XYZ file of C-alpha atoms in Angstrom:
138
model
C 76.534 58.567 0.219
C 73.135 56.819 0.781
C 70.490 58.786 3.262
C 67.472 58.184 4.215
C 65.045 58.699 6.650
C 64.737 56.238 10.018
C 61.572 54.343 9.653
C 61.288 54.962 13.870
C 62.008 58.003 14.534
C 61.925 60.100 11.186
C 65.548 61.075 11.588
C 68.136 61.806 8.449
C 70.908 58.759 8.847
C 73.561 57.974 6.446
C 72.185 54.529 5.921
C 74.897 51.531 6.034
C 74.367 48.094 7.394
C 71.552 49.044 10.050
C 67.855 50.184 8.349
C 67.843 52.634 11.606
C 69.373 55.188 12.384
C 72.493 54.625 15.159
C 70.386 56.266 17.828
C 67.541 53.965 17.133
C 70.014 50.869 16.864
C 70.892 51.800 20.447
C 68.103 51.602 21.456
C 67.169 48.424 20.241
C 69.922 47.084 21.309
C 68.795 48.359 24.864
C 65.129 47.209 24.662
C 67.198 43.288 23.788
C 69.157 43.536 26.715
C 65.810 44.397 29.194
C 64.118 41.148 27.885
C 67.109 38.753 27.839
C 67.730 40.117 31.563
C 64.026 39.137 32.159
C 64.085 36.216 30.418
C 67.405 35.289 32.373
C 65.386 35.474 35.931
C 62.106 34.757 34.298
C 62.215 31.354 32.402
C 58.758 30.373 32.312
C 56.590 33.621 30.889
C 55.016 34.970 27.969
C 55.556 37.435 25.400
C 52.379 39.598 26.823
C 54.841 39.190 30.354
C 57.787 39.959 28.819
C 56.155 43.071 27.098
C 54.083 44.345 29.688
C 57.836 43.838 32.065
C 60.121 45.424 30.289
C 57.642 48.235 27.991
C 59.190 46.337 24.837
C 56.510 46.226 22.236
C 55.441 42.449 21.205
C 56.276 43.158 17.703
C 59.574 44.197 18.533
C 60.102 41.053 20.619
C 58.569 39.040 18.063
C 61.523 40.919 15.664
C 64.245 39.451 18.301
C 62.541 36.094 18.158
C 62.779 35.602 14.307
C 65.668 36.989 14.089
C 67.232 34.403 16.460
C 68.346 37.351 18.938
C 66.235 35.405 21.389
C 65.701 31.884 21.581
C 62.342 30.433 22.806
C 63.670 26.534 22.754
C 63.782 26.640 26.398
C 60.905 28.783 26.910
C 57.621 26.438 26.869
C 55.069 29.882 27.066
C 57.083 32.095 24.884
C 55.377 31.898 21.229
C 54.505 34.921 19.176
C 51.194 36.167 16.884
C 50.815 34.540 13.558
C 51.518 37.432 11.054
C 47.877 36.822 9.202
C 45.473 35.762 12.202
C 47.202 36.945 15.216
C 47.073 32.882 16.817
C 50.157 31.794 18.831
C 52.922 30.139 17.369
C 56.383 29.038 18.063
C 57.963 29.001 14.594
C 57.630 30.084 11.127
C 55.430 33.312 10.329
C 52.088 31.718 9.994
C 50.299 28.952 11.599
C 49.354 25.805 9.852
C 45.441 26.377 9.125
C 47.016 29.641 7.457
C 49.634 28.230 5.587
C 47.428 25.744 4.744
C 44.798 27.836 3.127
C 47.675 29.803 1.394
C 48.903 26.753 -0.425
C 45.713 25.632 -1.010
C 45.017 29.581 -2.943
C 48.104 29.395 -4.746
C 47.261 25.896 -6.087
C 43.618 27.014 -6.951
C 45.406 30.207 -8.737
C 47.680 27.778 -10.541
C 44.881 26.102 -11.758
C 42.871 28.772 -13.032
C 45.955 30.165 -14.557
C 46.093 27.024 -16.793
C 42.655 26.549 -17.157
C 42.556 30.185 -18.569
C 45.682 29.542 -20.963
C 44.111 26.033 -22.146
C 41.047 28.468 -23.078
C 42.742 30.823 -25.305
C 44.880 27.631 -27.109
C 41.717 26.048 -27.873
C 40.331 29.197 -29.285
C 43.195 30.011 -31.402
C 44.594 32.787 -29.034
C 41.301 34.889 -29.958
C 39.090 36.036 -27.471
C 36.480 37.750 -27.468
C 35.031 40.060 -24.809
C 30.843 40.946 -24.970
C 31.992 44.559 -23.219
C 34.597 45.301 -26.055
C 31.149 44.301 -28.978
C 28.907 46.726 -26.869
C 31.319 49.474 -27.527
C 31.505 48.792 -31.123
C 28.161 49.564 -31.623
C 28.620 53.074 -29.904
């Protein structure tokens, strides 16, 4: 049997298919059904609406969103916080300038990577480190 502890509420819960415990599950399950209502009679607002309407936290509606609970393709202001700069978006988890700028960093760590390995070929696979000589002398 597999326990653990609910990440909400603190709660033992004989964990299955849900990462909550059932109690928790219901109420998510409640907190979807409060924004879809709203949503329903609402079309044209925004997640700080639908939040601030219903007392569902953003980041829990921003859960619903990417999990494709609720749809935002006929919902022109609904977009949600980029999970690095916090800037509105409509899809994905980051926005372009950040995705951007993480390609660009792994590319630049790719780089240096090979730069650094082209190094130690070209010195035989020896290095040799000025800290590791100071000691010696110790």
């Amino acid at each position: 049997m597999n326990v653990a502890n609910c990440p909400r509420c603190g709660k033992i819960f004989v964990k299955g298919f849900n990462e909550v415990c059932p109690n928790c599950v219901k109420e998510i399950d409640q907190q979807y059904e409060k924004c879809v209502k709203y949503l329903r009679d609402n079309k044209g607002t925004s997640i700080n609406e639908l939040s601030e309407a219903t007392d569902v936290t953003m980041k829990q509606i921003t859960k619903f969103i990417r999990e494709g609970r609720i749809s935002i393709m006929n919902a022109p202001n609904m977009s949600y916080p980029c999970e690095v700069c916090g800037t509105l978006i409509r899809d994905n988890t980051l926005c372009e300038p950040c995705r951007s700028k993480l390609v660009k960093d792994v590319r630049n760590n790719a780089e240096d990577e090979r730069r650094n390995d082209e190094r130690k070929k070209q010195s035989g696979g020896i290095t040799f480190n000025i800290q590791d000589r100071l000691n010696d002398k110790r």
